[in-house]
Amino acid sequence: MDTIRLKNIKAFEDTGTIELKPITIFVGKNSSGKSSLIRFFPVLAQTFQDDTDVPLSFFGRLIDYGNFEEVVHHSGNTIEFEIPIKYRMNRSYYNIFEYGWAPYFKSEDPEIRKIIREMEFALRKSPLVLNIKLIKHNKKLTVSNLKIFNDEITFVEIKRSTRNQYKIFLKLNDYGFDHSLKTRLDFYRFIPIIIPFNNQLKKKILDSVFNPKNINEMNKKTIAGYFKDKKPLREFSDDHKKIISDIKYSFTLLTLIENLFTIIRRDLEDFSNNMQYIGPFRNNPERVYRDPESNFSEVGTAGENTIMLLRRSQQNRSNTLKNVSNWLYDTMGLKIKIEDIGQNSNLFKVLIYAENADPGDNIKDVGYGISQVLPIVTQLYTLPKIRPHSEHNSKMYIIEQPELHLHPAAQSSLADLFVNKAVSDRRSKFLIETHSEHLIRKLQVLIADPDVKISANDVAIYYIDKNSSDPLCKMDLTEYGQFTKKWPTGFFDESYNLSKKLLKARAKGDIK
């Protein structure tokens, strides 16, 4: 997912298009809307992870986003979001023109062949966007409107008319084709299930084209012969040709649209399966742990599986525990080790120690900073689970307040951690909500350093203020790590203001 746009959601009337870079940072004052924004991604993920029949799951395994009345902006009645469609023409797996009726009509109809060629050109010129509008009707969240479009063309628009009844608008403006049909639609989450070969849908199309005002029963049988007997189109009258073309356009477009929805569903399932959300408050450590009976590949939203992942690493002799311990040593001068309690017990404890200072302290007895950062470091050093049906296995890490309870040097070291991961695995993306000036300053240093393989184009920093005329202010960076414009008040200027106040306070003392 490279962009997202939210409308009428939480604090935001319209976020505008938000670019998602390998490292995307959200900063701002308390209650500025940062968390509302970053937590929409877990909402999307749990929608496709959980066994649910709602189009968007506000309450699920990852997060409680609130009910509809709390989510919709300023007591409105519609929420809206836009996400890109990862359409890749060069991959037959993703090529919407390779399946269904489209290749058949393309092969035998020059006009449809021309249309498809121009649609392919339009797709290459500009990325597709999926726009979704949701309303609450009879206490149930419902899709009210859906549109797939780009700068060149609108493929389809679907509007709700009555309960489970939707109007599908198919348009090919350059060819004078503008067609709509009303039908019952089922949804997989917020993705419509459209099957052009479905008998009900075929009947809807034919009934809408075979309008009794325009065509009698005899003509209907004549036209049906075109599809049944494959008669050459030249044998038909101009009126019949127009009706046949409309039918072919409808079925071709519906095939392309269903193929697009299949791509969207597949990409959203990939996204949800490969997204890791770590919330702002990680669990406190325990004094004693019991050996895990389950396998974990993720630390969990509150870091609840962190120690179990490290224990598995110790037992399997993988590098995760070693790498985590080395990071703690480089950052804080501390190491981590796991010790069994008794010879025949399945109990163990986690110790934190300085080098040459055995036996160390139980993790329960050391500062909260370690327990808060440990899940983040562990997750990044844990090899992601390979999902065989995923197209790209890219990983998105959503992390709130990674700097919690850490001293400034450790906060800046987090920037090294994120950059190293983003550089070593270009499939990884980080969305980070933070208050840490030190983390951002270190990012600037790394961007400016020619020996570090990260550039200003790999980083997006947004200053968020829901009460501003520009609620999401993108703070662009130069190749030398410098910001291209002045920061809004209340963040970087605070240190400078305090320094000035210190000088003034000292001056008062000197005068006395």
Short mmCIF file of C-alpha atoms in Angstrom, two decimals:
data_model
loop_
_atom_site.label_atom_id
_atom_site.label_comp_id
_atom_site.label_asym_id
_atom_site.label_seq_id
_atom_site.Cartn_x
_atom_site.Cartn_y
_atom_site.Cartn_z
CA MET A 1 0.00 0.00 0.00
CA ASP A 2 1.64 3.21 -1.20
CA THR A 3 -1.05 5.79 -0.42
CA ILE A 4 -4.25 6.23 1.55
CA ARG A 5 -6.89 8.92 1.93
CA LEU A 6 -9.51 9.23 4.68
CA LYS A 7 -12.64 11.39 4.64
CA ASN A 8 -15.02 12.08 7.51
CA ILE A 9 -13.13 9.70 9.80
CA LYS A 10 -12.40 10.65 13.42
CA ALA A 11 -10.72 14.08 13.53
CA PHE A 12 -10.33 14.42 9.77
CA GLU A 13 -12.76 15.84 7.26
CA ASP A 14 -10.25 15.02 4.52
CA THR A 15 -6.64 13.95 5.02
CA GLY A 16 -5.76 14.35 1.37
CA THR A 17 -3.60 11.68 -0.21
CA ILE A 18 -1.01 10.40 2.29
CA GLU A 19 2.16 8.95 0.80
CA LEU A 20 3.43 5.83 2.54
CA LYS A 21 7.19 5.59 2.15
CA PRO A 22 9.56 2.91 3.48
CA ILE A 23 9.64 5.04 6.65
CA THR A 24 6.62 7.25 7.37
CA ILE A 25 6.53 9.29 10.58
CA PHE A 26 3.49 10.92 12.18
CA VAL A 27 4.25 13.59 14.77
CA GLY A 28 2.20 16.25 16.55
CA LYS A 29 0.89 17.42 19.87
CA ASN A 30 -1.14 15.19 22.18
CA SER A 31 -4.69 14.56 20.91
CA SER A 32 -3.76 15.97 17.50
CA GLY A 33 -5.19 12.98 15.60
CA LYS A 34 -2.00 10.92 15.10
CA SER A 35 -3.36 7.77 16.71
CA SER A 36 -6.69 8.00 14.90
CA LEU A 37 -4.83 8.09 11.63
CA ILE A 38 -2.28 5.34 12.22
CA ARG A 39 -4.86 2.99 13.79
CA PHE A 40 -6.98 2.92 10.66
CA PHE A 41 -4.44 0.49 9.18
CA PRO A 42 -5.07 -2.15 11.88
CA VAL A 43 -8.80 -1.60 11.28
CA LEU A 44 -8.30 -2.50 7.62
CA ALA A 45 -6.15 -5.49 8.55
CA GLN A 46 -8.52 -6.97 11.14
CA THR A 47 -11.41 -6.57 8.69
CA PHE A 48 -9.78 -9.23 6.51
CA GLN A 49 -8.26 -11.27 9.37
CA ASP A 50 -11.36 -11.72 11.50
CA ASP A 51 -14.36 -13.90 10.76
CA THR A 52 -16.82 -11.07 10.29
CA ASP A 53 -19.70 -10.11 8.04
CA VAL A 54 -19.31 -6.33 8.41
CA PRO A 55 -17.68 -4.25 5.66
CA LEU A 56 -15.22 -2.64 8.10
CA SER A 57 -14.33 -4.11 11.49
CA PHE A 58 -13.91 -1.31 14.04
CA PHE A 59 -13.59 -3.79 16.92
CA GLY A 60 -11.45 -6.88 16.40
CA ARG A 61 -8.36 -8.82 17.34
CA LEU A 62 -5.99 -5.89 16.83
CA ILE A 63 -7.77 -2.77 17.99
CA ASP A 64 -10.94 -1.13 19.29
CA TYR A 65 -11.49 1.88 17.04
CA GLY A 66 -14.85 2.81 18.55
CA ASN A 67 -18.39 2.50 17.21
CA PHE A 68 -19.63 4.22 14.06
CA GLU A 69 -20.84 7.30 15.92
CA GLU A 70 -17.35 7.72 17.41
CA VAL A 71 -15.60 7.10 14.10
CA VAL A 72 -17.60 9.38 11.81
CA HIS A 73 -16.39 12.98 11.69
CA HIS A 74 -18.51 15.59 13.52
CA SER A 75 -21.70 13.52 13.80
CA GLY A 76 -21.92 12.93 10.07
CA ASN A 77 -23.52 9.92 8.43
CA THR A 78 -20.88 8.74 5.93
CA ILE A 79 -17.25 7.69 6.21
CA GLU A 80 -15.04 7.38 3.17
CA PHE A 81 -11.59 6.10 2.28
CA GLU A 82 -9.46 5.60 -0.81
CA ILE A 83 -6.75 3.01 -1.33
CA PRO A 84 -4.64 2.22 -4.41
CA ILE A 85 -5.07 -0.92 -6.47
CA LYS A 86 -1.79 -2.67 -7.18
CA TYR A 87 -2.46 -3.45 -10.80
CA ARG A 88 0.49 -5.04 -12.61
CA MET A 89 -0.11 -5.44 -16.33
CA ASN A 90 2.98 -7.57 -16.88
CA ARG A 91 1.80 -10.28 -14.48
CA SER A 92 -0.81 -12.61 -15.97
CA TYR A 93 -1.86 -13.37 -12.38
CA TYR A 94 -2.95 -9.74 -12.14
CA ASN A 95 -3.99 -9.04 -15.73
CA ILE A 96 -7.73 -8.41 -15.77
CA PHE A 97 -7.85 -8.87 -19.55
CA GLU A 98 -6.73 -12.51 -19.42
CA TYR A 99 -9.82 -14.09 -17.85
CA GLY A 100 -13.55 -14.45 -18.42
CA TRP A 101 -15.39 -13.14 -21.46
CA ALA A 102 -12.92 -10.36 -22.23
CA PRO A 103 -10.38 -12.48 -24.18
CA TYR A 104 -13.19 -14.20 -26.14
CA PHE A 105 -14.83 -10.96 -27.28
CA LYS A 106 -11.40 -9.38 -27.79
CA SER A 107 -10.42 -12.14 -30.21
CA GLU A 108 -13.55 -11.96 -32.35
CA ASP A 109 -14.64 -8.31 -32.19
CA PRO A 110 -12.33 -5.54 -33.53
CA GLU A 111 -14.26 -2.86 -31.68
CA ILE A 112 -13.90 -4.55 -28.29
CA ARG A 113 -10.26 -5.24 -29.12
CA LYS A 114 -9.79 -1.50 -29.66
CA ILE A 115 -11.60 -0.66 -26.41
CA ILE A 116 -9.48 -3.08 -24.39
CA ARG A 117 -6.29 -1.76 -25.98
CA GLU A 118 -7.19 1.80 -24.98
CA MET A 119 -8.22 0.67 -21.48
CA GLU A 120 -4.84 -1.03 -21.11
CA PHE A 121 -3.17 2.22 -22.16
CA ALA A 122 -5.24 4.19 -19.63
CA LEU A 123 -4.24 1.73 -16.89
CA ARG A 124 -0.55 2.14 -17.67
CA LYS A 125 -0.72 5.93 -17.55
CA SER A 126 -2.26 6.37 -14.12
CA PRO A 127 -2.72 4.12 -11.05
CA LEU A 128 -6.18 2.89 -10.13
CA VAL A 129 -7.91 3.98 -6.94
CA LEU A 130 -10.70 2.28 -5.00
CA ASN A 131 -13.09 4.70 -3.28
CA ILE A 132 -15.45 3.32 -0.61
CA LYS A 133 -18.30 5.10 1.20
CA LEU A 134 -19.97 3.49 4.21
CA ILE A 135 -23.16 4.43 6.05
CA LYS A 136 -25.02 3.03 9.02
CA HIS A 137 -28.49 1.76 8.12
CA ASN A 138 -30.77 0.03 10.62
CA LYS A 139 -27.85 -0.24 13.07
CA LYS A 140 -25.72 -2.01 10.46
CA LEU A 141 -22.67 -0.74 8.59
CA THR A 142 -23.35 -0.84 4.85
CA VAL A 143 -21.55 0.04 1.64
CA SER A 144 -23.39 2.98 0.09
CA ASN A 145 -21.09 3.76 -2.81
CA LEU A 146 -18.04 2.27 -4.51
CA LYS A 147 -15.98 3.59 -7.39
CA ILE A 148 -12.88 2.40 -9.25
CA PHE A 149 -11.17 5.13 -11.25
CA ASN A 150 -7.94 6.81 -12.24
CA ASP A 151 -7.00 10.04 -13.97
CA GLU A 152 -7.96 8.60 -17.33
CA ILE A 153 -11.10 6.55 -16.84
CA THR A 154 -13.86 5.52 -14.44
CA PHE A 155 -14.29 1.77 -14.70
CA VAL A 156 -17.31 1.31 -12.52
CA GLU A 157 -19.48 3.00 -9.95
CA ILE A 158 -21.83 1.08 -7.68
CA LYS A 159 -24.53 2.89 -5.71
CA ARG A 160 -26.87 1.51 -3.10
CA SER A 161 -30.56 2.06 -3.91
CA THR A 162 -32.40 -0.09 -1.36
CA ARG A 163 -31.47 -2.91 0.99
CA ASN A 164 -29.05 -5.24 -0.83
CA GLN A 165 -30.08 -3.62 -4.11
CA TYR A 166 -27.39 -1.73 -5.99
CA LYS A 167 -27.12 0.09 -9.28
CA ILE A 168 -24.02 -0.74 -11.30
CA PHE A 169 -22.94 2.01 -13.69
CA LEU A 170 -20.75 0.94 -16.61
CA LYS A 171 -19.29 3.68 -18.77
CA LEU A 172 -17.22 3.87 -21.94
CA ASN A 173 -17.74 7.52 -22.74
CA ASP A 174 -15.50 7.61 -25.82
CA TYR A 175 -17.67 4.93 -27.42
CA GLY A 176 -21.07 6.32 -26.55
CA PHE A 177 -21.71 3.44 -24.16
CA ASP A 178 -23.35 4.39 -20.88
CA HIS A 179 -25.19 1.53 -19.24
CA SER A 180 -26.57 0.74 -15.81
CA LEU A 181 -28.37 -2.16 -14.22
CA LYS A 182 -29.96 -2.72 -10.86
CA THR A 183 -29.30 -5.98 -9.06
CA ARG A 184 -28.85 -7.60 -5.67
CA LEU A 185 -25.22 -7.61 -4.55
CA ASP A 186 -23.41 -9.57 -1.88
CA PHE A 187 -20.15 -8.33 -0.40
CA TYR A 188 -16.95 -9.84 0.91
CA ARG A 189 -16.13 -7.21 3.55
CA PHE A 190 -16.50 -4.05 1.42
CA ILE A 191 -15.65 -5.79 -1.89
CA PRO A 192 -18.66 -6.61 -4.13
CA ILE A 193 -19.07 -10.12 -5.44
CA ILE A 194 -19.87 -9.77 -9.12
CA ILE A 195 -20.06 -12.89 -11.26
CA PRO A 196 -20.99 -12.05 -14.87
CA PHE A 197 -21.93 -15.68 -15.54
CA ASN A 198 -24.40 -15.62 -12.66
CA ASN A 199 -27.85 -16.37 -14.11
CA GLN A 200 -29.53 -13.56 -12.21
CA LEU A 201 -26.99 -11.01 -13.38
CA LYS A 202 -27.15 -12.25 -16.97
CA LYS A 203 -30.92 -11.91 -16.88
CA LYS A 204 -30.63 -8.37 -15.50
CA ILE A 205 -28.29 -7.40 -18.34
CA LEU A 206 -30.41 -8.97 -21.04
CA ASP A 207 -33.64 -7.55 -19.61
CA SER A 208 -32.14 -4.07 -19.47
CA VAL A 209 -30.88 -4.31 -23.06
CA PHE A 210 -33.93 -6.13 -24.41
CA ASN A 211 -36.30 -3.32 -23.48
CA PRO A 212 -39.84 -4.24 -24.66
CA LYS A 213 -40.15 -0.75 -26.13
CA ASN A 214 -37.24 -1.39 -28.46
CA ILE A 215 -37.39 -5.03 -29.35
CA ASN A 216 -40.02 -7.70 -29.81
CA GLU A 217 -39.80 -11.40 -29.04
CA MET A 218 -38.88 -12.34 -32.60
CA ASN A 219 -35.96 -9.92 -32.65
CA LYS A 220 -34.86 -11.18 -29.25
CA LYS A 221 -34.57 -14.71 -30.67
CA THR A 222 -32.70 -13.38 -33.68
CA ILE A 223 -30.12 -11.64 -31.49
CA ALA A 224 -29.84 -14.65 -29.19
CA GLY A 225 -28.76 -16.59 -32.29
CA TYR A 226 -25.62 -14.48 -32.49
CA PHE A 227 -24.39 -15.77 -29.15
CA LYS A 228 -25.69 -19.31 -29.59
CA ASP A 229 -24.78 -20.02 -33.22
CA LYS A 230 -21.81 -17.61 -33.57
CA LYS A 231 -23.31 -16.07 -36.72
CA PRO A 232 -21.19 -13.31 -38.32
CA LEU A 233 -22.19 -9.87 -37.11
CA ARG A 234 -22.53 -8.57 -40.68
CA GLU A 235 -25.66 -10.71 -41.14
CA PHE A 236 -27.58 -8.53 -38.66
CA SER A 237 -29.27 -5.18 -39.08
CA ASP A 238 -27.76 -1.99 -37.62
CA ASP A 239 -30.31 -2.00 -34.77
CA HIS A 240 -29.48 -5.57 -33.91
CA LYS A 241 -25.74 -4.83 -34.10
CA LYS A 242 -26.16 -2.01 -31.57
CA ILE A 243 -27.99 -4.28 -29.12
CA ILE A 244 -25.44 -7.07 -29.58
CA SER A 245 -22.62 -4.59 -28.97
CA ASP A 246 -24.28 -3.34 -25.79
CA ILE A 247 -24.58 -6.88 -24.48
CA LYS A 248 -20.95 -7.62 -25.29
CA TYR A 249 -19.78 -4.36 -23.71
CA SER A 250 -21.76 -5.13 -20.56
CA PHE A 251 -20.42 -8.64 -20.19
CA THR A 252 -16.87 -7.59 -21.06
CA LEU A 253 -16.87 -4.76 -18.55
CA LEU A 254 -18.41 -6.89 -15.82
CA THR A 255 -15.72 -9.51 -16.41
CA LEU A 256 -12.99 -6.88 -16.12
CA ILE A 257 -14.59 -5.43 -13.00
CA GLU A 258 -14.90 -8.81 -11.27
CA ASN A 259 -11.26 -9.50 -12.13
CA LEU A 260 -10.34 -6.15 -10.59
CA PHE A 261 -12.28 -6.97 -7.42
CA THR A 262 -10.42 -10.27 -7.21
CA ILE A 263 -7.12 -8.38 -7.35
CA ILE A 264 -8.30 -5.93 -4.68
CA ARG A 265 -9.42 -8.72 -2.36
CA ARG A 266 -6.15 -10.59 -2.84
CA ASP A 267 -4.05 -7.50 -2.16
CA LEU A 268 -6.02 -6.57 0.95
CA GLU A 269 -5.70 -10.10 2.29
CA ASP A 270 -1.94 -9.93 1.64
CA PHE A 271 -1.75 -6.57 3.40
CA SER A 272 -3.67 -7.78 6.45
CA ASN A 273 -1.64 -10.98 6.74
CA ASN A 274 1.64 -9.09 6.49
CA MET A 275 0.89 -6.13 8.74
CA GLN A 276 2.29 -6.07 12.28
CA TYR A 277 0.77 -3.58 14.72
CA ILE A 278 2.54 -2.80 18.00
CA GLY A 279 0.48 -0.52 20.23
CA PRO A 280 1.66 2.31 22.50
CA PHE A 281 1.72 0.37 25.78
CA ARG A 282 3.60 -2.91 25.82
CA ASN A 283 2.92 -5.47 28.57
CA ASN A 284 4.89 -5.42 31.79
CA PRO A 285 7.38 -8.30 32.14
CA GLU A 286 6.82 -11.34 34.35
CA ARG A 287 9.22 -12.70 36.96
CA VAL A 288 8.78 -16.30 35.79
CA TYR A 289 7.67 -17.70 32.43
CA ARG A 290 6.44 -21.10 31.30
CA ASP A 291 7.69 -22.73 28.09
CA PRO A 292 5.33 -21.96 25.20
CA GLU A 293 3.20 -24.69 23.69
CA SER A 294 2.33 -22.64 20.62
CA ASN A 295 4.45 -21.25 17.82
CA PHE A 296 4.46 -17.50 17.38
CA SER A 297 5.78 -15.41 14.51
CA GLU A 298 4.72 -12.02 15.87
CA VAL A 299 5.19 -10.30 19.22
CA GLY A 300 1.52 -9.23 19.36
CA THR A 301 -0.11 -5.82 19.67
CA ALA A 302 1.02 -5.42 23.31
CA GLY A 303 4.23 -7.43 22.99
CA GLU A 304 2.60 -10.35 24.78
CA ASN A 305 4.51 -12.98 22.75
CA THR A 306 7.93 -11.31 22.91
CA ILE A 307 9.56 -13.51 25.54
CA MET A 308 8.13 -16.65 23.94
CA LEU A 309 9.75 -15.71 20.61
CA LEU A 310 13.07 -15.20 22.36
CA ARG A 311 12.70 -18.52 24.19
CA ARG A 312 12.03 -20.31 20.89
CA SER A 313 15.10 -18.63 19.44
CA GLN A 314 17.17 -19.95 22.34
CA GLN A 315 15.78 -23.47 21.94
CA ASN A 316 16.10 -23.49 18.14
CA ARG A 317 19.48 -21.75 18.22
CA SER A 318 18.37 -19.08 15.78
CA ASN A 319 19.95 -15.63 15.74
CA THR A 320 17.00 -13.63 17.09
CA LEU A 321 17.99 -13.74 20.77
CA LYS A 322 21.64 -13.02 19.94
CA ASN A 323 20.75 -10.07 17.69
CA VAL A 324 18.37 -8.58 20.25
CA SER A 325 20.99 -8.90 22.99
CA ASN A 326 23.62 -7.26 20.77
CA TRP A 327 21.29 -4.34 20.02
CA LEU A 328 20.62 -3.80 23.72
CA TYR A 329 24.36 -3.87 24.40
CA ASP A 330 25.19 -1.40 21.62
CA THR A 331 22.38 0.91 22.71
CA MET A 332 22.33 0.61 26.51
CA GLY A 333 25.38 -1.41 27.48
CA LEU A 334 23.14 -4.28 28.63
CA LYS A 335 22.57 -7.85 27.52
CA ILE A 336 19.72 -10.33 27.85
CA LYS A 337 19.81 -14.02 28.68
CA ILE A 338 17.28 -16.72 29.47
CA GLU A 339 17.85 -19.21 32.30
CA ASP A 340 15.95 -22.37 33.18
CA ILE A 341 14.50 -22.66 36.68
CA GLY A 342 15.42 -26.16 37.84
CA GLN A 343 16.64 -29.06 35.73
CA ASN A 344 13.33 -30.76 34.99
CA SER A 345 11.08 -27.72 35.00
CA ASN A 346 9.48 -25.99 32.05
CA LEU A 347 9.84 -22.67 33.86
CA PHE A 348 12.41 -20.03 32.98
CA LYS A 349 13.35 -16.45 33.77
CA VAL A 350 14.75 -13.54 31.77
CA LEU A 351 17.81 -11.70 33.08
CA ILE A 352 19.23 -8.33 32.10
CA TYR A 353 22.90 -7.80 32.88
CA ALA A 354 25.87 -5.58 32.13
CA GLU A 355 28.90 -7.28 30.65
CA ASN A 356 31.05 -8.96 33.33
CA ALA A 357 28.30 -8.36 35.89
CA ASP A 358 26.65 -11.76 36.31
CA PRO A 359 24.22 -12.96 37.46
CA GLY A 360 22.19 -9.91 36.37
CA ASP A 361 18.74 -8.70 37.36
CA ASN A 362 15.38 -10.24 36.63
CA ILE A 363 13.70 -8.31 33.82
CA LYS A 364 10.88 -7.59 36.27
CA ASP A 365 13.29 -5.54 38.40
CA VAL A 366 14.80 -3.30 35.70
CA GLY A 367 13.39 -0.08 34.24
CA TYR A 368 10.34 -0.04 31.99
CA GLY A 369 12.33 1.20 29.01
CA ILE A 370 13.69 -2.27 28.23
CA SER A 371 10.30 -3.98 28.45
CA GLN A 372 8.79 -1.30 26.21
CA VAL A 373 11.41 -1.46 23.46
CA LEU A 374 12.05 -5.23 23.61
CA PRO A 375 8.93 -6.18 21.56
CA ILE A 376 9.90 -3.76 18.79
CA VAL A 377 13.49 -4.97 18.55
CA THR A 378 12.44 -8.62 18.79
CA GLN A 379 9.88 -8.26 16.01
CA LEU A 380 12.37 -6.65 13.65
CA TYR A 381 14.95 -9.38 14.26
CA THR A 382 12.39 -12.18 13.87
CA LEU A 383 12.25 -13.61 10.36
CA PRO A 384 8.77 -12.98 8.95
CA LYS A 385 6.57 -15.99 8.38
CA ILE A 386 6.49 -16.84 4.68
CA ARG A 387 2.92 -17.03 3.46
CA PRO A 388 2.84 -19.18 0.30
CA HIS A 389 -0.24 -17.59 -1.23
CA SER A 390 0.99 -14.02 -0.74
CA GLU A 391 2.00 -12.24 -3.94
CA HIS A 392 4.85 -10.20 -2.54
CA ASN A 393 5.24 -10.98 1.19
CA SER A 394 5.97 -7.32 1.93
CA LYS A 395 5.76 -6.39 5.60
CA MET A 396 4.25 -3.25 7.11
CA TYR A 397 5.13 -2.40 10.70
CA ILE A 398 2.74 -0.03 12.49
CA ILE A 399 4.38 1.17 15.72
CA GLU A 400 3.06 3.67 18.24
CA GLN A 401 5.45 5.52 20.55
CA PRO A 402 8.52 3.29 20.12
CA GLU A 403 10.52 5.72 22.28
CA LEU A 404 8.44 5.13 25.42
CA HIS A 405 10.60 5.27 28.61
CA LEU A 406 13.86 5.40 26.63
CA HIS A 407 16.68 7.87 27.20
CA PRO A 408 17.61 10.21 24.27
CA ALA A 409 20.52 8.13 22.95
CA ALA A 410 18.36 5.01 22.81
CA GLN A 411 15.59 6.96 21.08
CA SER A 412 17.99 8.03 18.35
CA SER A 413 19.22 4.42 18.02
CA LEU A 414 15.69 3.43 17.02
CA ALA A 415 16.20 5.42 13.82
CA ASP A 416 19.23 3.23 13.03
CA LEU A 417 17.14 0.13 13.69
CA PHE A 418 14.31 1.20 11.38
CA VAL A 419 16.63 2.40 8.62
CA ASN A 420 18.75 -0.77 8.71
CA LYS A 421 15.64 -2.92 8.37
CA ALA A 422 14.18 -0.76 5.59
CA VAL A 423 17.47 -0.84 3.67
CA SER A 424 18.14 -4.57 4.13
CA ASP A 425 14.57 -5.53 3.19
CA ARG A 426 13.10 -3.15 0.64
CA ARG A 427 9.74 -4.91 1.01
CA SER A 428 9.40 -3.56 4.55
CA LYS A 429 7.56 -0.36 5.44
CA PHE A 430 7.32 1.46 8.76
CA LEU A 431 4.49 3.69 9.93
CA ILE A 432 5.57 5.26 13.20
CA GLU A 433 3.73 7.58 15.56
CA THR A 434 6.17 9.39 17.82
CA HIS A 435 6.88 12.40 20.03
CA SER A 436 10.64 11.90 19.82
CA GLU A 437 12.68 14.77 18.45
CA HIS A 438 15.79 12.60 18.88
CA LEU A 439 14.45 9.89 16.57
CA ILE A 440 13.67 12.44 13.85
CA ARG A 441 17.00 14.24 14.23
CA LYS A 442 18.84 10.94 13.82
CA LEU A 443 16.80 10.20 10.68
CA GLN A 444 18.01 13.52 9.28
CA VAL A 445 21.62 12.51 10.01
CA LEU A 446 21.20 9.13 8.32
CA ILE A 447 19.65 10.71 5.22
CA ALA A 448 22.58 13.13 4.94
CA ASP A 449 25.18 10.38 5.43
CA PRO A 450 26.35 9.17 1.98
CA ASP A 451 27.40 5.83 3.48
CA VAL A 452 23.81 5.02 4.52
CA LYS A 453 21.65 3.71 1.68
CA ILE A 454 18.56 5.73 2.47
CA SER A 455 17.46 8.95 0.82
CA ALA A 456 14.98 11.73 1.48
CA ASN A 457 12.64 10.02 -1.01
CA ASP A 458 12.46 7.00 1.30
CA VAL A 459 11.10 9.02 4.24
CA ALA A 460 7.82 10.91 4.74
CA ILE A 461 7.24 12.98 7.87
CA TYR A 462 3.80 14.43 8.61
CA TYR A 463 3.06 16.99 11.30
CA ILE A 464 -0.55 16.42 12.35
CA ASP A 465 -2.84 19.04 13.83
CA LYS A 466 -6.54 18.32 13.46
CA ASN A 467 -7.41 21.95 14.28
CA SER A 468 -5.20 23.42 11.57
CA SER A 469 -6.25 24.49 8.08
CA ASP A 470 -3.61 21.98 6.92
CA PRO A 471 -4.22 19.06 9.32
CA LEU A 472 -1.52 16.90 7.69
CA CYS A 473 1.50 19.05 6.93
CA LYS A 474 4.14 17.08 5.00
CA MET A 475 7.62 18.09 6.12
CA ASP A 476 9.81 17.43 3.10
CA LEU A 477 13.54 16.80 3.44
CA THR A 478 16.46 17.63 1.18
CA GLU A 479 19.17 15.13 0.24
CA TYR A 480 21.22 16.70 3.04
CA GLY A 481 18.63 15.85 5.68
CA GLN A 482 17.39 19.42 6.06
CA PHE A 483 13.71 20.35 6.17
CA THR A 484 12.56 22.47 3.26
CA LYS A 485 10.24 24.63 5.37
CA LYS A 486 9.81 25.84 8.90
CA TRP A 487 8.17 23.49 11.38
CA PRO A 488 4.84 24.41 12.98
CA THR A 489 5.15 25.74 16.50
CA GLY A 490 5.33 23.39 19.46
CA PHE A 491 7.80 20.73 18.32
CA PHE A 492 11.38 21.51 17.26
CA ASP A 493 11.10 25.11 18.40
CA GLU A 494 10.43 24.09 22.02
CA SER A 495 14.12 23.37 22.79
CA TYR A 496 15.10 26.72 21.29
CA ASN A 497 12.42 28.55 23.28
CA LEU A 498 13.55 26.90 26.52
CA SER A 499 17.15 27.88 25.79
CA LYS A 500 16.07 31.49 25.36
CA LYS A 501 14.14 31.35 28.63
CA LEU A 502 17.21 29.92 30.35
CA LEU A 503 19.36 32.81 29.11
CA LYS A 504 16.76 35.32 30.27
CA ALA A 505 16.56 33.65 33.69
CA ARG A 506 20.35 33.76 34.02
CA ALA A 507 20.36 37.41 32.96
CA LYS A 508 17.90 38.24 35.72
CA GLY A 509 20.25 36.65 38.26
CA ASP A 510 23.26 38.54 36.91
CA ILE A 511 21.42 41.87 37.20
CA LYS A 512 20.56 41.20 40.83
#
